[in-house]
Amino acid sequence: MAKMVLSEDCGNSPKNQFVSDLTVALAQGDIKYALSKVTDDFRWEMAGSQVLQGKAAFSNGLEQLNKDPVEQLTILHALTHGKAGAVNGTKILRSGKKIAYCLVFEFLGAKAASVQGITSYEIGLG
């Protein structure tokens, strides 16, 4: 099980907790949970890399990412407002690669019951 270091921001609101929980699920490779939180026409844009459209492509993309699983995830901030949210932090992969990341979430509605899109940004750290 990966080590999780969560921000105190996460418990400030149900929407902040939602984006934090989804970020943790993505890091842990919990594909079933992640799929339950996205819309059928879900779109994941990995900035500078690729765009995945739909649940099947999302599931396949997560399987590929899990080939080098996250050993430690740190969430520095989880913020939401209206139909958007963001999480940023760092992660360390099993291979030893260190990454700074930011996930920007687009909710289907202001209640944040499901996500219709994520744009992810990653930068390798020394």
Tab-separated table of N, CA, C and O in Angstrom, residues 6-113:
chain	number	residue	atom	x	y	z
A	6	LEU	N	-1.763	13.579	3.238
A	6	LEU	CA	-2.878	14.393	2.754
A	6	LEU	C	-2.875	15.783	3.368
A	6	LEU	O	-2.522	15.970	4.533
A	7	SER	N	-3.330	16.741	2.602
A	7	SER	CA	-3.435	18.130	3.028
A	7	SER	C	-4.565	18.306	4.031
A	7	SER	O	-5.574	17.606	3.978
A	8	GLU	N	-4.398	19.265	4.888
A	8	GLU	CA	-5.489	19.623	5.792
A	8	GLU	C	-6.634	20.286	5.043
A	8	GLU	O	-7.751	20.356	5.552
A	9	ASP	N	-6.383	20.769	3.811
A	9	ASP	CA	-7.433	21.372	2.983
A	9	ASP	C	-8.536	20.364	2.681
A	9	ASP	O	-9.668	20.733	2.438
A	10	CYS	N	-8.168	19.095	2.632
A	10	CYS	CA	-9.073	18.066	2.124
A	10	CYS	C	-10.367	17.959	2.921
A	10	CYS	O	-11.426	17.705	2.364
A	11	GLY	N	-10.304	18.136	4.218
A	11	GLY	CA	-11.493	17.981	5.036
A	11	GLY	C	-12.335	19.232	5.176
A	11	GLY	O	-13.347	19.226	5.873
A	12	ASN	N	-11.952	20.320	4.504
A	12	ASN	CA	-12.666	21.581	4.658
A	12	ASN	C	-14.048	21.594	4.017
A	12	ASN	O	-14.896	22.369	4.414
A	13	SER	N	-14.248	20.761	3.001
A	13	SER	CA	-15.545	20.734	2.331
A	13	SER	C	-15.726	19.372	1.669
A	13	SER	O	-14.741	18.703	1.340
A	14	PRO	N	-16.968	18.973	1.453
A	14	PRO	CA	-17.204	17.697	0.768
A	14	PRO	C	-16.588	17.645	-0.629
A	14	PRO	O	-16.075	16.600	-1.038
A	15	LYS	N	-16.592	18.758	-1.356
A	15	LYS	CA	-15.997	18.761	-2.698
A	15	LYS	C	-14.471	18.632	-2.625
A	15	LYS	O	-13.873	17.935	-3.436
A	16	ASN	N	-13.860	19.297	-1.654
A	16	ASN	CA	-12.413	19.137	-1.483
A	16	ASN	C	-12.085	17.674	-1.171
A	16	ASN	O	-11.123	17.118	-1.697
A	17	GLN	N	-12.892	17.062	-0.312
A	17	GLN	CA	-12.682	15.663	0.042
A	17	GLN	C	-12.864	14.771	-1.184
A	17	GLN	O	-12.127	13.814	-1.387
A	18	PHE	N	-13.847	15.099	-2.018
A	18	PHE	CA	-14.112	14.333	-3.243
A	18	PHE	C	-12.892	14.309	-4.150
A	18	PHE	O	-12.465	13.251	-4.615
A	19	VAL	N	-12.293	15.485	-4.424
A	19	VAL	CA	-11.142	15.521	-5.331
A	19	VAL	C	-9.923	14.855	-4.686
A	19	VAL	O	-9.126	14.215	-5.368
A	20	SER	N	-9.805	14.971	-3.389
A	20	SER	CA	-8.726	14.287	-2.688
A	20	SER	C	-8.893	12.774	-2.786
A	20	SER	O	-7.941	12.050	-3.110
A	21	ASP	N	-10.098	12.285	-2.521
A	21	ASP	CA	-10.364	10.842	-2.592
A	21	ASP	C	-10.124	10.298	-3.995
A	21	ASP	O	-9.564	9.208	-4.155
A	22	LEU	N	-10.544	11.039	-5.006
A	22	LEU	CA	-10.342	10.584	-6.383
A	22	LEU	C	-8.853	10.582	-6.737
A	22	LEU	O	-8.359	9.659	-7.386
A	23	THR	N	-8.116	11.570	-6.277
A	23	THR	CA	-6.678	11.623	-6.511
A	23	THR	C	-5.983	10.423	-5.862
A	23	THR	O	-5.125	9.784	-6.470
A	24	VAL	N	-6.375	10.094	-4.647
A	24	VAL	CA	-5.816	8.929	-3.953
A	24	VAL	C	-6.158	7.652	-4.720
A	24	VAL	O	-5.304	6.779	-4.913
A	25	ALA	N	-7.396	7.536	-5.180
A	25	ALA	CA	-7.809	6.345	-5.938
A	25	ALA	C	-6.978	6.205	-7.215
A	25	ALA	O	-6.545	5.096	-7.563
A	26	LEU	N	-6.733	7.297	-7.905
A	26	LEU	CA	-5.908	7.252	-9.113
A	26	LEU	C	-4.492	6.791	-8.771
A	26	LEU	O	-3.914	5.964	-9.482
A	27	ALA	N	-3.944	7.299	-7.675
A	27	ALA	CA	-2.584	6.938	-7.271
A	27	ALA	C	-2.491	5.480	-6.841
A	27	ALA	O	-1.475	4.824	-7.067
A	28	GLN	N	-3.553	4.972	-6.228
A	28	GLN	CA	-3.549	3.591	-5.749
A	28	GLN	C	-3.971	2.592	-6.814
A	28	GLN	O	-3.978	1.397	-6.563
A	29	GLY	N	-4.329	3.087	-7.980
A	29	GLY	CA	-4.752	2.195	-9.054
A	29	GLY	C	-6.124	1.593	-8.824
A	29	GLY	O	-6.427	0.521	-9.329
A	30	ASP	N	-6.966	2.299	-8.075
A	30	ASP	CA	-8.330	1.822	-7.800
A	30	ASP	C	-9.230	2.203	-8.978
A	30	ASP	O	-9.970	3.185	-8.936
A	31	ILE	N	-9.131	1.413	-10.033
A	31	ILE	CA	-9.835	1.708	-11.280
A	31	ILE	C	-11.342	1.653	-11.082
A	31	ILE	O	-12.074	2.507	-11.591
A	32	LYS	N	-11.831	0.690	-10.312
A	32	LYS	CA	-13.275	0.556	-10.087
A	32	LYS	C	-13.844	1.832	-9.450
A	32	LYS	O	-14.858	2.359	-9.893
A	33	TYR	N	-13.180	2.326	-8.407
A	33	TYR	CA	-13.646	3.550	-7.741
A	33	TYR	C	-13.583	4.731	-8.716
A	33	TYR	O	-14.535	5.502	-8.826
A	34	ALA	N	-12.448	4.860	-9.416
A	34	ALA	CA	-12.283	5.990	-10.343
A	34	ALA	C	-13.367	5.982	-11.415
A	34	ALA	O	-13.959	7.025	-11.716
A	35	LEU	N	-13.659	4.809	-11.980
A	35	LEU	CA	-14.688	4.720	-13.019
A	35	LEU	C	-16.067	5.079	-12.482
A	35	LEU	O	-16.899	5.612	-13.216
A	36	SER	N	-16.309	4.807	-11.213
A	36	SER	CA	-17.620	5.117	-10.620
A	36	SER	C	-17.815	6.619	-10.413
A	36	SER	O	-18.938	7.061	-10.175
A	37	LYS	N	-16.760	7.392	-10.514
A	37	LYS	CA	-16.833	8.834	-10.254
A	37	LYS	C	-16.765	9.692	-11.507
A	37	LYS	O	-16.790	10.918	-11.418
A	38	VAL	N	-16.674	9.054	-12.693
A	38	VAL	CA	-16.587	9.834	-13.928
A	38	VAL	C	-17.792	9.559	-14.828
A	38	VAL	O	-18.425	8.511	-14.736
A	39	THR	N	-18.078	10.507	-15.705
A	39	THR	CA	-19.188	10.375	-16.645
A	39	THR	C	-18.798	9.446	-17.796
A	39	THR	O	-17.619	9.179	-18.020
A	40	ASP	N	-19.798	8.970	-18.539
A	40	ASP	CA	-19.532	8.076	-19.678
A	40	ASP	C	-18.680	8.743	-20.751
A	40	ASP	O	-17.885	8.088	-21.415
A	41	ASP	N	-18.849	10.061	-20.922
A	41	ASP	CA	-18.085	10.777	-21.948
A	41	ASP	C	-16.846	11.474	-21.363
A	41	ASP	O	-16.334	12.439	-21.908
A	42	PHE	N	-16.359	10.943	-20.259
A	42	PHE	CA	-15.211	11.492	-19.547
A	42	PHE	C	-14.024	11.741	-20.490
A	42	PHE	O	-13.755	10.943	-21.385
A	43	ARG	N	-13.308	12.836	-20.236
A	43	ARG	CA	-12.140	13.215	-21.056
A	43	ARG	C	-10.968	13.517	-20.126
A	43	ARG	O	-11.092	14.330	-19.208
A	44	TRP	N	-9.838	12.843	-20.361
A	44	TRP	CA	-8.635	13.064	-19.568
A	44	TRP	C	-7.540	13.573	-20.483
A	44	TRP	O	-7.068	12.860	-21.368
A	45	GLU	N	-7.160	14.818	-20.273
A	45	GLU	CA	-6.071	15.418	-21.040
A	45	GLU	C	-4.813	15.431	-20.186
A	45	GLU	O	-4.784	16.057	-19.127
A	46	MET	N	-3.800	14.715	-20.647
A	46	MET	CA	-2.496	14.728	-19.993
A	46	MET	C	-1.650	15.740	-20.757
A	46	MET	O	-1.197	15.450	-21.874
A	47	ALA	N	-1.520	16.928	-20.187
A	47	ALA	CA	-0.878	18.048	-20.883
A	47	ALA	C	0.474	17.641	-21.457
A	47	ALA	O	1.298	17.044	-20.770
A	48	GLY	N	0.638	17.923	-22.740
A	48	GLY	CA	1.879	17.627	-23.422
A	48	GLY	C	2.045	16.174	-23.817
A	48	GLY	O	3.083	15.785	-24.337
A	49	SER	N	1.010	15.355	-23.599
A	49	SER	CA	1.157	13.927	-23.860
A	49	SER	C	0.025	13.387	-24.719
A	49	SER	O	0.173	13.214	-25.908
A	50	GLN	N	-1.122	13.144	-24.109
A	50	GLN	CA	-2.231	12.532	-24.840
A	50	GLN	C	-3.570	12.917	-24.226
A	50	GLN	O	-3.633	13.454	-23.127
A	51	VAL	N	-4.623	12.607	-24.963
A	51	VAL	CA	-5.989	12.815	-24.492
A	51	VAL	C	-6.705	11.474	-24.572
A	51	VAL	O	-6.668	10.801	-25.598
A	52	LEU	N	-7.337	11.089	-23.473
A	52	LEU	CA	-8.131	9.863	-23.426
A	52	LEU	C	-9.594	10.248	-23.347
A	52	LEU	O	-9.975	11.074	-22.515
A	53	GLN	N	-10.416	9.649	-24.194
A	53	GLN	CA	-11.838	9.982	-24.256
A	53	GLN	C	-12.652	8.740	-23.937
A	53	GLN	O	-12.491	7.703	-24.576
A	54	GLY	N	-13.534	8.838	-22.928
A	54	GLY	CA	-14.422	7.745	-22.559
A	54	GLY	C	-13.863	6.878	-21.442
A	54	GLY	O	-12.672	6.882	-21.156
A	55	LYS	N	-14.768	6.119	-20.817
A	55	LYS	CA	-14.394	5.297	-19.669
A	55	LYS	C	-13.423	4.178	-20.030
A	55	LYS	O	-12.512	3.861	-19.261
A	56	ALA	N	-13.602	3.551	-21.196
A	56	ALA	CA	-12.717	2.449	-21.575
A	56	ALA	C	-11.279	2.951	-21.749
A	56	ALA	O	-10.327	2.324	-21.258
A	57	ALA	N	-11.114	4.075	-22.419
A	57	ALA	CA	-9.776	4.642	-22.608
A	57	ALA	C	-9.179	5.068	-21.266
A	57	ALA	O	-7.978	4.881	-21.024
A	58	PHE	N	-10.009	5.612	-20.389
A	58	PHE	CA	-9.574	6.015	-19.048
A	58	PHE	C	-9.073	4.795	-18.279
A	58	PHE	O	-7.993	4.812	-17.687
A	59	SER	N	-9.831	3.720	-18.301
A	59	SER	CA	-9.457	2.492	-17.610
A	59	SER	C	-8.134	1.949	-18.147
A	59	SER	O	-7.227	1.591	-17.377
A	60	ASN	N	-7.987	1.911	-19.467
A	60	ASN	CA	-6.745	1.431	-20.082
A	60	ASN	C	-5.564	2.324	-19.707
A	60	ASN	O	-4.466	1.830	-19.450
A	61	GLY	N	-5.789	3.627	-19.676
A	61	GLY	CA	-4.735	4.566	-19.295
A	61	GLY	C	-4.280	4.353	-17.863
A	61	GLY	O	-3.080	4.386	-17.567
A	62	LEU	N	-5.232	4.096	-16.957
A	62	LEU	CA	-4.879	3.842	-15.561
A	62	LEU	C	-4.100	2.537	-15.422
A	62	LEU	O	-3.148	2.452	-14.636
A	63	GLU	N	-4.473	1.531	-16.197
A	63	GLU	CA	-3.729	0.265	-16.166
A	63	GLU	C	-2.277	0.494	-16.594
A	63	GLU	O	-1.357	-0.072	-16.001
A	64	GLN	N	-2.070	1.316	-17.613
A	64	GLN	CA	-0.705	1.615	-18.066
A	64	GLN	C	0.086	2.350	-16.988
A	64	GLN	O	1.256	2.043	-16.753
A	65	LEU	N	-0.552	3.318	-16.329
A	65	LEU	CA	0.129	4.065	-15.273
A	65	LEU	C	0.507	3.161	-14.109
A	65	LEU	O	1.533	3.370	-13.459
A	66	ASN	N	-0.311	2.165	-13.843
A	66	ASN	CA	-0.072	1.279	-12.702
A	66	ASN	C	1.093	0.319	-12.925
A	66	ASN	O	1.464	-0.419	-12.020
A	67	LYS	N	1.687	0.341	-14.115
A	67	LYS	CA	2.873	-0.484	-14.355
A	67	LYS	C	4.079	0.035	-13.571
A	67	LYS	O	5.031	-0.696	-13.333
A	68	ASP	N	4.050	1.323	-13.198
A	68	ASP	CA	5.051	1.913	-12.297
A	68	ASP	C	4.261	2.595	-11.182
A	68	ASP	O	4.050	3.803	-11.202
A	69	PRO	N	3.805	1.816	-10.209
A	69	PRO	CA	2.859	2.338	-9.216
A	69	PRO	C	3.439	3.417	-8.299
A	69	PRO	O	4.654	3.519	-8.112
A	70	VAL	N	2.534	4.195	-7.755
A	70	VAL	CA	2.881	5.250	-6.809
A	70	VAL	C	3.215	4.605	-5.460
A	70	VAL	O	2.444	3.823	-4.925
A	71	GLU	N	4.388	4.949	-4.942
A	71	GLU	CA	4.810	4.480	-3.616
A	71	GLU	C	4.463	5.500	-2.537
A	71	GLU	O	4.212	5.131	-1.406
A	72	GLN	N	4.509	6.788	-2.903
A	72	GLN	CA	4.143	7.841	-1.948
A	72	GLN	C	3.452	8.969	-2.690
A	72	GLN	O	3.945	9.437	-3.713
A	73	LEU	N	2.312	9.379	-2.164
A	73	LEU	CA	1.554	10.497	-2.722
A	73	LEU	C	1.425	11.566	-1.653
A	73	LEU	O	1.031	11.267	-0.518
A	74	THR	N	1.769	12.781	-2.012
A	74	THR	CA	1.571	13.926	-1.121
A	74	THR	C	0.602	14.874	-1.800
A	74	THR	O	0.816	15.261	-2.952
A	75	ILE	N	-0.460	15.212	-1.101
A	75	ILE	CA	-1.404	16.229	-1.571
A	75	ILE	C	-1.137	17.490	-0.768
A	75	ILE	O	-1.316	17.501	0.455
A	76	LEU	N	-0.660	18.525	-1.449
A	76	LEU	CA	-0.378	19.792	-0.777
A	76	LEU	C	-1.638	20.617	-0.591
A	76	LEU	O	-1.845	21.217	0.458
A	77	HIS	N	-2.469	20.653	-1.648
A	77	HIS	CA	-3.713	21.430	-1.598
A	77	HIS	C	-4.796	20.727	-2.390
A	77	HIS	O	-4.531	20.130	-3.434
A	78	ALA	N	-6.011	20.808	-1.891
A	78	ALA	CA	-7.210	20.367	-2.605
A	78	ALA	C	-8.187	21.521	-2.541
A	78	ALA	O	-8.592	21.928	-1.448
A	79	LEU	N	-8.530	22.072	-3.692
A	79	LEU	CA	-9.367	23.265	-3.757
A	79	LEU	C	-10.500	23.046	-4.751
A	79	LEU	O	-10.300	22.432	-5.797
A	80	THR	N	-11.673	23.567	-4.429
A	80	THR	CA	-12.810	23.481	-5.339
A	80	THR	C	-13.612	24.770	-5.291
A	80	THR	O	-13.628	25.473	-4.279
A	81	HIS	N	-14.281	25.032	-6.399
A	81	HIS	CA	-15.201	26.166	-6.462
A	81	HIS	C	-16.117	25.948	-7.658
A	81	HIS	O	-15.647	25.725	-8.776
A	82	GLY	N	-17.405	25.987	-7.424
A	82	GLY	CA	-18.360	25.820	-8.511
A	82	GLY	C	-18.188	24.475	-9.194
A	82	GLY	O	-18.194	23.439	-8.548
A	83	LYS	N	-17.984	24.495	-10.511
A	83	LYS	CA	-17.863	23.267	-11.297
A	83	LYS	C	-16.412	22.851	-11.537
A	83	LYS	O	-16.133	22.076	-12.445
A	84	ALA	N	-15.483	23.349	-10.713
A	84	ALA	CA	-14.070	23.020	-10.918
A	84	ALA	C	-13.382	22.730	-9.592
A	84	ALA	O	-13.822	23.169	-8.528
A	85	GLY	N	-12.308	21.997	-9.694
A	85	GLY	CA	-11.492	21.700	-8.526
A	85	GLY	C	-10.068	21.410	-8.977
A	85	GLY	O	-9.815	21.161	-10.159
A	86	ALA	N	-9.144	21.433	-8.028
A	86	ALA	CA	-7.748	21.143	-8.351
A	86	ALA	C	-7.060	20.536	-7.138
A	86	ALA	O	-7.406	20.831	-5.990
A	87	VAL	N	-6.107	19.682	-7.426
A	87	VAL	CA	-5.258	19.072	-6.409
A	87	VAL	C	-3.830	19.183	-6.912
A	87	VAL	O	-3.570	18.951	-8.094
A	88	ASN	N	-2.908	19.539	-6.019
A	88	ASN	CA	-1.505	19.539	-6.414
A	88	ASN	C	-0.658	18.912	-5.324
A	88	ASN	O	-1.058	18.828	-4.168
A	89	GLY	N	0.503	18.443	-5.735
A	89	GLY	CA	1.409	17.823	-4.785
A	89	GLY	C	2.548	17.134	-5.486
A	89	GLY	O	2.929	17.516	-6.600
A	90	THR	N	3.078	16.102	-4.830
A	90	THR	CA	4.175	15.322	-5.385
A	90	THR	C	3.877	13.845	-5.234
A	90	THR	O	3.058	13.444	-4.398
A	91	LYS	N	4.560	13.061	-6.055
A	91	LYS	CA	4.449	11.612	-5.915
A	91	LYS	C	5.787	10.984	-6.249
A	91	LYS	O	6.577	11.538	-7.019
A	92	ILE	N	6.023	9.846	-5.623
A	92	ILE	CA	7.221	9.063	-5.879
A	92	ILE	C	6.758	7.704	-6.379
A	92	ILE	O	5.935	7.044	-5.731
A	93	LEU	N	7.269	7.296	-7.534
A	93	LEU	CA	6.889	6.027	-8.138
A	93	LEU	C	7.815	4.907	-7.650
A	93	LEU	O	8.907	5.164	-7.136
A	94	ARG	N	7.378	3.679	-7.823
A	94	ARG	CA	8.184	2.521	-7.413
A	94	ARG	C	9.568	2.560	-8.051
A	94	ARG	O	10.563	2.167	-7.446
A	95	SER	N	9.653	3.056	-9.290
A	95	SER	CA	10.932	3.144	-9.992
A	95	SER	C	11.872	4.180	-9.382
A	95	SER	O	13.034	4.266	-9.761
A	96	GLY	N	11.358	4.991	-8.436
A	96	GLY	CA	12.152	6.045	-7.813
A	96	GLY	C	11.934	7.412	-8.442
A	96	GLY	O	12.414	8.418	-7.918
A	97	LYS	N	11.213	7.460	-9.546
A	97	LYS	CA	10.946	8.732	-10.212
A	97	LYS	C	10.097	9.624	-9.311
A	97	LYS	O	9.096	9.175	-8.745
A	98	LYS	N	10.502	10.896	-9.181
A	98	LYS	CA	9.767	11.876	-8.384
A	98	LYS	C	9.086	12.861	-9.322
A	98	LYS	O	9.703	13.361	-10.265
A	99	ILE	N	7.818	13.151	-9.044
A	99	ILE	CA	6.999	13.963	-9.934
A	99	ILE	C	6.208	14.995	-9.136
A	99	ILE	O	5.602	14.659	-8.113
A	100	ALA	N	6.198	16.228	-9.616
A	100	ALA	CA	5.260	17.245	-9.126
A	100	ALA	C	4.058	17.182	-10.055
A	100	ALA	O	4.209	17.049	-11.269
A	101	TYR	N	2.853	17.246	-9.493
A	101	TYR	CA	1.659	17.106	-10.315
A	101	TYR	C	0.593	18.118	-9.914
A	101	TYR	O	0.597	18.652	-8.801
A	102	CYS	N	-0.314	18.340	-10.845
A	102	CYS	CA	-1.533	19.106	-10.599
A	102	CYS	C	-2.635	18.467	-11.434
A	102	CYS	O	-2.445	18.202	-12.625
A	103	LEU	N	-3.748	18.196	-10.814
A	103	LEU	CA	-4.938	17.698	-11.496
A	103	LEU	C	-6.007	18.768	-11.410
A	103	LEU	O	-6.311	19.254	-10.324
A	104	VAL	N	-6.580	19.126	-12.553
A	104	VAL	CA	-7.672	20.090	-12.597
A	104	VAL	C	-8.923	19.318	-13.014
A	104	VAL	O	-8.952	18.693	-14.077
A	105	PHE	N	-9.933	19.347	-12.163
A	105	PHE	CA	-11.159	18.580	-12.351
A	105	PHE	C	-12.276	19.470	-12.858
A	105	PHE	O	-12.443	20.593	-12.368
A	106	GLU	N	-13.052	18.960	-13.799
A	106	GLU	CA	-14.265	19.636	-14.251
A	106	GLU	C	-15.439	18.742	-13.867
A	106	GLU	O	-15.572	17.622	-14.363
A	107	PHE	N	-16.268	19.236	-12.958
A	107	PHE	CA	-17.418	18.470	-12.484
A	107	PHE	C	-18.577	18.587	-13.453
A	107	PHE	O	-18.715	19.589	-14.156
A	108	LEU	N	-19.438	17.577	-13.446
A	108	LEU	CA	-20.644	17.620	-14.262
A	108	LEU	C	-21.574	18.728	-13.790
A	108	LEU	O	-22.215	19.396	-14.580
A	109	GLY	N	-21.642	18.950	-12.503
A	109	GLY	CA	-22.448	20.013	-11.921
A	109	GLY	C	-21.762	20.570	-10.690
A	109	GLY	O	-20.733	20.053	-10.247
A	110	ALA	N	-22.317	21.602	-10.111
A	110	ALA	CA	-21.701	22.264	-8.965
A	110	ALA	C	-21.664	21.389	-7.713
A	110	ALA	O	-20.890	21.653	-6.800
A	111	LYS	N	-22.472	20.321	-7.649
A	111	LYS	CA	-22.479	19.452	-6.474
A	111	LYS	C	-21.327	18.451	-6.475
A	111	LYS	O	-21.102	17.766	-5.487
A	112	ALA	N	-20.622	18.322	-7.576
A	112	ALA	CA	-19.446	17.450	-7.684
A	112	ALA	C	-19.777	15.982	-7.430
A	112	ALA	O	-19.049	15.282	-6.755
A	113	ALA	N	-20.871	15.524	-8.004
A	113	ALA	CA	-21.219	14.107	-7.870
A	113	ALA	C	-20.408	13.255	-8.844
A	113	ALA	O	-20.166	12.079	-8.584
